[in-house]
Structure formats: structure tokens, C-alpha cells
mmCIF file of C-alpha atoms in Angstrom:
data_model
loop_
_atom_site.group_PDB
_atom_site.id
_atom_site.type_symbol
_atom_site.label_atom_id
_atom_site.label_comp_id
_atom_site.label_asym_id
_atom_site.label_seq_id
_atom_site.Cartn_x
_atom_site.Cartn_y
_atom_site.Cartn_z
ATOM 1 C CA UNK F 62 -12.880 -3.590 16.985
ATOM 2 C CA UNK F 63 -12.549 -0.173 15.388
ATOM 3 C CA UNK F 64 -11.078 -1.567 12.175
ATOM 4 C CA UNK F 65 -9.826 -4.835 10.645
ATOM 5 C CA UNK F 66 -6.260 -4.771 9.319
ATOM 6 C CA UNK F 67 -6.133 -6.879 6.133
ATOM 7 C CA UNK F 68 -2.477 -7.926 6.079
ATOM 8 C CA UNK F 69 -2.255 -9.192 2.483
ATOM 9 C CA UNK F 70 0.078 -11.618 0.745
ATOM 10 C CA UNK F 71 3.210 -9.452 0.504
ATOM 11 C CA UNK F 72 3.553 -8.717 4.249
ATOM 12 C CA UNK F 73 2.642 -12.323 5.021
ATOM 13 C CA UNK F 74 5.471 -13.803 2.935
ATOM 14 C CA UNK F 75 8.066 -11.175 1.961
ATOM 15 C CA UNK F 76 10.661 -10.056 4.554
ATOM 16 C CA UNK F 77 10.781 -6.463 3.236
ATOM 17 C CA UNK F 78 7.001 -6.124 3.258
ATOM 18 C CA UNK F 79 6.856 -7.478 6.813
ATOM 19 C CA UNK F 80 8.753 -4.386 7.963
ATOM 20 C CA UNK F 81 5.930 -2.245 6.559
ATOM 21 C CA UNK F 82 3.289 -4.307 8.370
ATOM 22 C CA UNK F 83 5.197 -4.054 11.663
ATOM 23 C CA UNK F 84 5.531 -0.291 11.245
ATOM 24 C CA UNK F 85 1.799 0.090 10.644
ATOM 25 C CA UNK F 86 0.935 -2.012 13.682
ATOM 26 C CA UNK F 87 3.322 0.086 15.782
ATOM 27 C CA UNK F 88 1.584 3.278 14.619
ATOM 28 C CA UNK F 89 -1.872 1.841 15.320
ATOM 29 C CA UNK F 90 -0.758 0.930 18.824
ATOM 30 C CA UNK F 91 0.620 4.455 19.392
ATOM 31 C CA UNK F 92 -2.732 5.887 18.308
ATOM 32 C CA UNK F 93 -4.540 3.397 20.579
ATOM 33 C CA UNK F 94 -6.582 2.026 17.682
ATOM 34 C CA UNK F 95 -8.665 -1.028 18.566
ATOM 35 C CA UNK F 96 -7.869 -3.254 15.578
ATOM 36 C CA UNK F 97 -7.812 -6.952 14.721
ATOM 37 C CA UNK F 98 -6.496 -9.278 12.012
ATOM 38 C CA UNK F 99 -7.939 -12.500 10.627
ATOM 39 C CA UNK F 100 -4.671 -14.411 11.030
ATOM 40 C CA UNK F 101 -4.777 -17.835 9.382
ATOM 41 C CA UNK F 102 -8.355 -17.224 8.224
ATOM 42 C CA UNK F 103 -7.201 -14.539 5.796
ATOM 43 C CA UNK F 104 -6.628 -15.722 2.235
ATOM 44 C CA UNK F 105 -5.274 -13.931 -0.812
ATOM 45 C CA UNK F 106 -7.881 -11.570 -2.260
ATOM 46 C CA UNK F 107 -7.489 -13.219 -5.660
ATOM 47 C CA UNK F 108 -6.251 -10.053 -7.366
ATOM 48 C CA UNK F 109 -3.347 -11.720 -9.166
ATOM 49 C CA UNK F 110 -5.471 -14.721 -10.113
ATOM 50 C CA UNK F 111 -7.948 -12.451 -11.894
ATOM 51 C CA UNK F 112 -5.241 -10.337 -13.562
ATOM 52 C CA UNK F 113 -3.572 -13.449 -14.972
ATOM 53 C CA UNK F 114 -6.844 -14.933 -16.232
ATOM 54 C CA UNK F 115 -7.771 -17.499 -13.572
ATOM 55 C CA UNK F 116 -11.278 -16.196 -12.959
ATOM 56 C CA UNK F 117 -12.434 -19.416 -11.283
ATOM 57 C CA UNK F 118 -9.749 -19.168 -8.609
ATOM 58 C CA UNK F 119 -10.500 -15.465 -8.098
ATOM 59 C CA UNK F 120 -14.187 -16.169 -7.504
ATOM 60 C CA UNK F 121 -13.394 -19.040 -5.141
ATOM 61 C CA UNK F 122 -11.133 -16.793 -3.049
ATOM 62 C CA UNK F 123 -13.562 -13.881 -3.152
ATOM 63 C CA UNK F 124 -16.523 -15.956 -1.965
ATOM 64 C CA UNK F 125 -14.447 -17.514 0.820
ATOM 65 C CA UNK F 126 -13.141 -14.152 2.050
ATOM 66 C CA UNK F 127 -16.544 -12.488 1.891
ATOM 67 C CA UNK F 128 -17.997 -15.317 3.978
ATOM 68 C CA UNK F 129 -15.245 -14.920 6.575
ATOM 69 C CA UNK F 130 -15.710 -11.144 6.753
ATOM 70 C CA UNK F 131 -19.472 -11.497 7.128
ATOM 71 C CA UNK F 132 -19.008 -14.133 9.830
ATOM 72 C CA UNK F 133 -16.954 -11.670 11.882
ATOM 73 C CA UNK F 134 -19.341 -8.783 11.097
ATOM 74 C CA UNK F 135 -16.533 -6.703 9.591
ATOM 75 C CA UNK F 136 -17.601 -3.274 8.358
ATOM 76 C CA UNK F 137 -14.358 -1.329 7.894
ATOM 77 C CA UNK F 138 -11.080 -2.702 6.527
ATOM 78 C CA UNK F 139 -7.596 -1.178 6.545
ATOM 79 C CA UNK F 140 -4.866 -2.312 4.145
ATOM 80 C CA UNK F 141 -1.365 -1.272 3.087
ATOM 81 C CA UNK F 142 -1.875 -2.839 -0.350
ATOM 82 C CA UNK F 143 -3.676 -0.861 -3.089
ATOM 83 C CA UNK F 144 -4.441 -4.147 -4.867
ATOM 84 C CA UNK F 145 -6.310 -5.410 -1.801
ATOM 85 C CA UNK F 146 -7.999 -2.008 -1.511
ATOM 86 C CA UNK F 147 -9.286 -2.213 -5.074
ATOM 87 C CA UNK F 148 -10.241 -5.896 -5.076
ATOM 88 C CA UNK F 149 -12.102 -5.975 -1.749
ATOM 89 C CA UNK F 150 -13.510 -2.467 -2.016
ATOM 90 C CA UNK F 151 -14.679 -2.591 -5.619
ATOM 91 C CA UNK F 152 -14.657 -6.070 -7.116
ATOM 92 C CA UNK F 153 -16.113 -7.994 -4.156
ATOM 93 C CA UNK F 154 -19.350 -6.007 -4.491
ATOM 94 C CA UNK F 155 -20.362 -8.235 -7.433
ATOM 95 C CA UNK F 156 -20.307 -11.230 -5.065
ATOM 96 C CA UNK F 157 -22.179 -9.665 -2.142
ATOM 97 C CA UNK F 158 -19.202 -8.159 -0.344
ATOM 98 C CA UNK F 159 -19.996 -4.534 0.440
ATOM 99 C CA UNK F 160 -17.243 -3.281 2.746
ATOM 100 C CA UNK F 161 -15.658 0.083 3.501
ATOM 101 C CA UNK F 162 -11.985 -0.304 2.662
ATOM 102 C CA UNK F 163 -9.390 2.391 3.374
ATOM 103 C CA UNK F 164 -5.749 2.619 2.438
ATOM 104 C CA UNK F 165 -3.346 3.168 5.305
ATOM 105 C CA UNK F 166 -2.335 6.585 3.928
ATOM 106 C CA UNK F 167 -5.976 7.678 4.227
ATOM 107 C CA UNK F 168 -6.285 6.277 7.730
ATOM 108 C CA UNK F 169 -2.978 7.738 8.922
ATOM 109 C CA UNK F 170 -3.996 11.139 7.558
ATOM 110 C CA UNK F 171 -7.214 10.867 9.570
ATOM 111 C CA UNK F 172 -5.355 9.868 12.749
ATOM 112 C CA UNK F 173 -3.049 12.897 12.397
ATOM 113 C CA UNK F 174 -5.985 15.255 11.815
ATOM 114 C CA UNK F 175 -7.771 13.871 14.885
ATOM 115 C CA UNK F 176 -4.669 14.424 17.028
ATOM 116 C CA UNK F 177 -4.300 10.735 17.832
ATOM 117 C CA UNK F 178 -0.659 10.707 16.714
ATOM 118 C CA UNK F 179 2.035 12.974 18.127
ATOM 119 C CA UNK F 180 4.612 13.951 15.513
ATOM 120 C CA UNK F 181 8.160 14.313 16.828
ATOM 121 C CA UNK F 182 11.131 15.870 15.017
ATOM 122 C CA UNK F 183 10.478 16.315 11.279
ATOM 123 C CA UNK F 184 12.209 14.313 8.587
ATOM 124 C CA UNK F 185 15.520 16.003 7.852
ATOM 125 C CA UNK F 186 15.716 14.843 4.224
ATOM 126 C CA UNK F 187 13.688 15.843 1.179
ATOM 127 C CA UNK F 188 11.197 13.230 -0.001
ATOM 128 C CA UNK F 189 9.568 12.253 -3.293
ATOM 129 C CA UNK F 190 6.459 10.105 -3.507
ATOM 130 C CA UNK F 191 5.748 7.252 -5.926
ATOM 131 C CA UNK F 192 2.006 6.864 -6.608
ATOM 132 C CA UNK F 193 1.055 3.171 -6.723
ATOM 133 C CA UNK F 194 -1.085 2.452 -9.805
ATOM 134 C CA UNK F 195 -4.015 0.923 -7.933
ATOM 135 C CA UNK F 196 -4.035 3.798 -5.464
ATOM 136 C CA UNK F 197 -3.635 6.851 -7.687
ATOM 137 C CA UNK F 198 -4.693 5.919 -11.207
ATOM 138 C CA UNK F 199 -7.390 3.379 -10.341
ATOM 139 C CA UNK F 200 -8.820 4.786 -7.101
ATOM 140 C CA UNK F 201 -7.934 8.480 -7.143
ATOM 141 C CA UNK F 202 -6.175 8.470 -3.766
ATOM 142 C CA UNK F 203 -3.399 10.994 -4.320
ATOM 143 C CA UNK F 204 -3.701 13.787 -1.755
ATOM 144 C CA UNK F 205 -3.884 11.866 1.540
ATOM 145 C CA UNK F 206 -0.424 10.286 1.104
ATOM 146 C CA UNK F 207 1.025 13.702 0.387
ATOM 147 C CA UNK F 208 -0.671 15.229 3.428
ATOM 148 C CA UNK F 209 0.890 12.553 5.614
ATOM 149 C CA UNK F 210 4.335 13.082 4.094
ATOM 150 C CA UNK F 211 4.043 16.867 4.420
ATOM 151 C CA UNK F 212 3.200 16.420 8.097
ATOM 152 C CA UNK F 213 6.290 14.258 8.577
ATOM 153 C CA UNK F 214 8.674 16.305 6.433
ATOM 154 C CA UNK F 215 7.352 19.694 7.471
ATOM 155 C CA UNK F 216 7.347 20.801 3.843
ATOM 156 C CA UNK F 217 6.194 19.948 0.319
ATOM 157 C CA UNK F 218 6.844 16.667 -1.455
ATOM 158 C CA UNK F 219 9.270 16.773 -4.383
ATOM 159 C CA UNK F 220 7.191 15.621 -7.351
ATOM 160 C CA UNK F 221 8.282 13.311 -10.147
ATOM 161 C CA UNK F 222 7.325 14.250 -13.710
ATOM 162 C CA UNK F 223 4.814 11.394 -13.808
ATOM 163 C CA UNK F 224 2.698 11.512 -10.669
ATOM 164 C CA UNK F 225 -0.815 11.313 -9.202
ATOM 165 C CA UNK F 226 -3.354 9.907 -11.730
ATOM 166 C CA UNK F 227 -0.618 9.962 -14.386
ATOM 167 C CA UNK F 228 1.913 8.086 -12.287
ATOM 168 C CA UNK F 229 4.176 5.409 -13.761
ATOM 169 C CA UNK F 230 4.058 1.750 -12.708
ATOM 170 C CA UNK F 231 6.715 0.223 -10.436
ATOM 171 C CA UNK F 232 6.701 -2.897 -12.632
ATOM 172 C CA UNK F 233 4.985 -5.320 -10.242
ATOM 173 C CA UNK F 234 1.401 -5.252 -11.530
ATOM 174 C CA UNK F 235 -0.365 -8.190 -13.163
ATOM 175 C CA UNK F 236 2.046 -10.727 -11.601
ATOM 176 C CA UNK F 237 5.088 -9.027 -13.191
ATOM 177 C CA UNK F 238 6.729 -8.964 -9.763
ATOM 178 C CA UNK F 239 7.547 -12.622 -10.445
ATOM 179 C CA UNK F 240 7.807 -12.780 -14.230
ATOM 180 C CA UNK F 241 8.981 -9.285 -15.083
ATOM 181 C CA UNK F 242 9.006 -7.780 -18.549
ATOM 182 C CA UNK F 243 11.074 -9.882 -20.919
ATOM 183 C CA UNK F 244 11.724 -7.196 -23.523
ATOM 184 C CA UNK F 245 13.308 -3.790 -23.228
ATOM 185 C CA UNK F 246 14.353 -1.915 -20.117
ATOM 186 C CA UNK F 247 12.930 -3.066 -16.803
ATOM 187 C CA UNK F 248 10.034 -0.907 -15.634
ATOM 188 C CA UNK F 249 11.298 -0.639 -12.060
ATOM 189 C CA UNK F 250 14.670 0.549 -13.372
ATOM 190 C CA UNK F 251 12.951 3.331 -15.342
ATOM 191 C CA UNK F 252 10.875 4.398 -12.328
ATOM 192 C CA UNK F 253 13.836 4.310 -9.936
ATOM 193 C CA UNK F 254 15.793 6.613 -12.261
ATOM 194 C CA UNK F 255 12.820 9.002 -12.433
ATOM 195 C CA UNK F 256 12.696 9.098 -8.642
ATOM 196 C CA UNK F 257 16.443 9.667 -8.308
ATOM 197 C CA UNK F 258 16.356 12.481 -10.889
ATOM 198 C CA UNK F 259 14.151 14.571 -8.578
ATOM 199 C CA UNK F 260 17.123 15.046 -6.272
ATOM 200 C CA UNK F 261 15.078 13.898 -3.274
ATOM 201 C CA UNK F 262 16.930 12.090 -0.519
ATOM 202 C CA UNK F 263 14.131 9.629 0.354
ATOM 203 C CA UNK F 264 11.656 7.788 -1.887
ATOM 204 C CA UNK F 265 8.287 7.175 -0.242
ATOM 205 C CA UNK F 266 5.558 4.815 -1.373
ATOM 206 C CA UNK F 267 2.254 3.390 -0.198
ATOM 207 C CA UNK F 268 2.397 -0.200 -1.459
ATOM 208 C CA UNK F 269 4.520 -3.142 -0.304
ATOM 209 C CA UNK F 270 5.009 -4.343 -3.891
ATOM 210 C CA UNK F 271 6.180 -0.882 -4.959
ATOM 211 C CA UNK F 272 8.731 -0.735 -2.136
ATOM 212 C CA UNK F 273 10.176 -4.091 -3.195
ATOM 213 C CA UNK F 274 10.336 -3.131 -6.872
ATOM 214 C CA UNK F 275 11.778 0.338 -6.281
ATOM 215 C CA UNK F 276 14.571 -1.017 -4.103
ATOM 216 C CA UNK F 277 15.477 -3.512 -6.816
ATOM 217 C CA UNK F 278 15.244 -0.778 -9.470
ATOM 218 C CA UNK F 279 17.638 1.460 -7.551
ATOM 219 C CA UNK F 280 20.107 -1.408 -7.381
ATOM 220 C CA UNK F 281 19.849 -1.906 -11.146
ATOM 221 C CA UNK F 282 20.414 1.827 -11.650
ATOM 222 C CA UNK F 283 23.368 1.920 -9.271
ATOM 223 C CA UNK F 284 21.610 4.435 -7.025
ATOM 224 C CA UNK F 285 21.719 4.439 -3.236
ATOM 225 C CA UNK F 286 18.531 5.962 -1.868
ATOM 226 C CA UNK F 287 16.323 4.739 0.991
ATOM 227 C CA UNK F 288 12.821 3.576 0.049
ATOM 228 C CA UNK F 289 10.325 4.039 2.865
ATOM 229 C CA UNK F 290 6.654 3.213 3.095
ATOM 230 C CA UNK F 291 4.444 5.944 4.521
ATOM 231 C CA UNK F 292 3.814 3.770 7.578
ATOM 232 C CA UNK F 293 7.551 3.436 8.239
ATOM 233 C CA UNK F 294 8.105 7.206 8.057
ATOM 234 C CA UNK F 295 5.189 7.860 10.389
ATOM 235 C CA UNK F 296 6.430 5.227 12.822
ATOM 236 C CA UNK F 297 9.911 6.780 12.853
ATOM 237 C CA UNK F 298 8.568 10.298 13.479
ATOM 238 C CA UNK F 299 5.758 9.774 15.994
ATOM 239 C CA UNK F 300 5.710 9.027 19.680
#
């Protein structure tokens, strides 16, 4: 295989995130990428376990996943989830897991540059991009998503005031997607308002958790704007 697609927990269990996974697979098939998934052998990376203090569970999951990846001689991993990107790519090294992990925005940018994807009619609406925390702030991946969106939209991305390495959280991190913040205004409501204030007609993101949280935040704010993952926009505008 050319690359292993690490599906992750959100696309495995959440209906909205599944749409993102299906879009990515569709794009990979269009580009004739030879890819595979682990299926039932894939477990959670342990990211949320570590963030919430269950280090023992994190290490158990990490050691299991590293063993599975070594068994299948995996070298390069693709993921839609910045949390998986960070955990497998950085934190697994301490347990003997040295893998090249790329975010799908990076990989899609590469496929476009190599001419493996044929872009059709450009996106008619203006688009703003929400930088996921574990992609922009923690791993410095900020330009590749914008290059992909510029290729689709045929023009520049409308920037929010807080973006790139200084982006603002969607509110899902550290297991907050389930518990939420119990005091003050909801984080995803704040971020959704910031996105809407740009005047853009589409909100793009590169994380399944962010897409879920932004859609909820827009509902809380009474705003009606489509939230699209980068993979979904590429799938809709490539042949």
C-alpha cells in the first residue's frame, strides 16, 4: 500500500464525521491512491485518555497500536484527525513507534501539486478556515490547508482574527466534546460567531471534532452557514 488511512474514533462512531471519512476515501479513489485501513484492528490512539489523566490506559492503547502497525510494516499514515496526527506522530515515539504521519490537508495538497486530482468548477462561495488546535498551534500545519482551499475556491481564504498558530479552540479538546465547559459562554459558540463575522459563506475545517463543534456552535448562535471539511470540498470539486 502507498499509505495507511487511520480512520480514528470520530469517523468510526459519529454520523457527521463519517461523511468526512467517506469524502476522503472518495478523493483517494479518484487520485488512484493505493491505501488500506486496519478495520477492526484499529483502536483509539489514547489521546483523550492521556488528556484526562488516565496514563495507564493511554500506554496500553499506544503499545497495542504500535504492535499492530509494526506487524503490518506500516511506514506512512494518513489521518483526518489532528489529535491522531499528534499522538501517533509525536507521542508514540517514546514507546518505540516511529511513523511518518500526515494530515489529510497535507496529503491532498501534495496530490493536487502532483496533478493526481483534477479540479472542476471552483467553489462559488467565499470561505473561511478554522485552524484546529492540534494542527496549527501544536504542529505548525497552517499553509497546506489554505493551499488546498485556494485551489478549490480559486482565490484567497477569508481569515478570522484568531488564526494559524494563534487560532482559537472549537471547544472539543481534552474530552470537552462530551463534558463541555460548565461556566461562561460555550467555546464553540464564541468560535462560530467569530467565523460568521468574517462574512464568509462557507466555514472550512480540517478536523472531524471541529466540524461537529462548529455546527453546534452555529446553531447556538442562530447562524445558518455550511461547515465543510477540506476533504468534502475537494470531493465536491474534483473529478
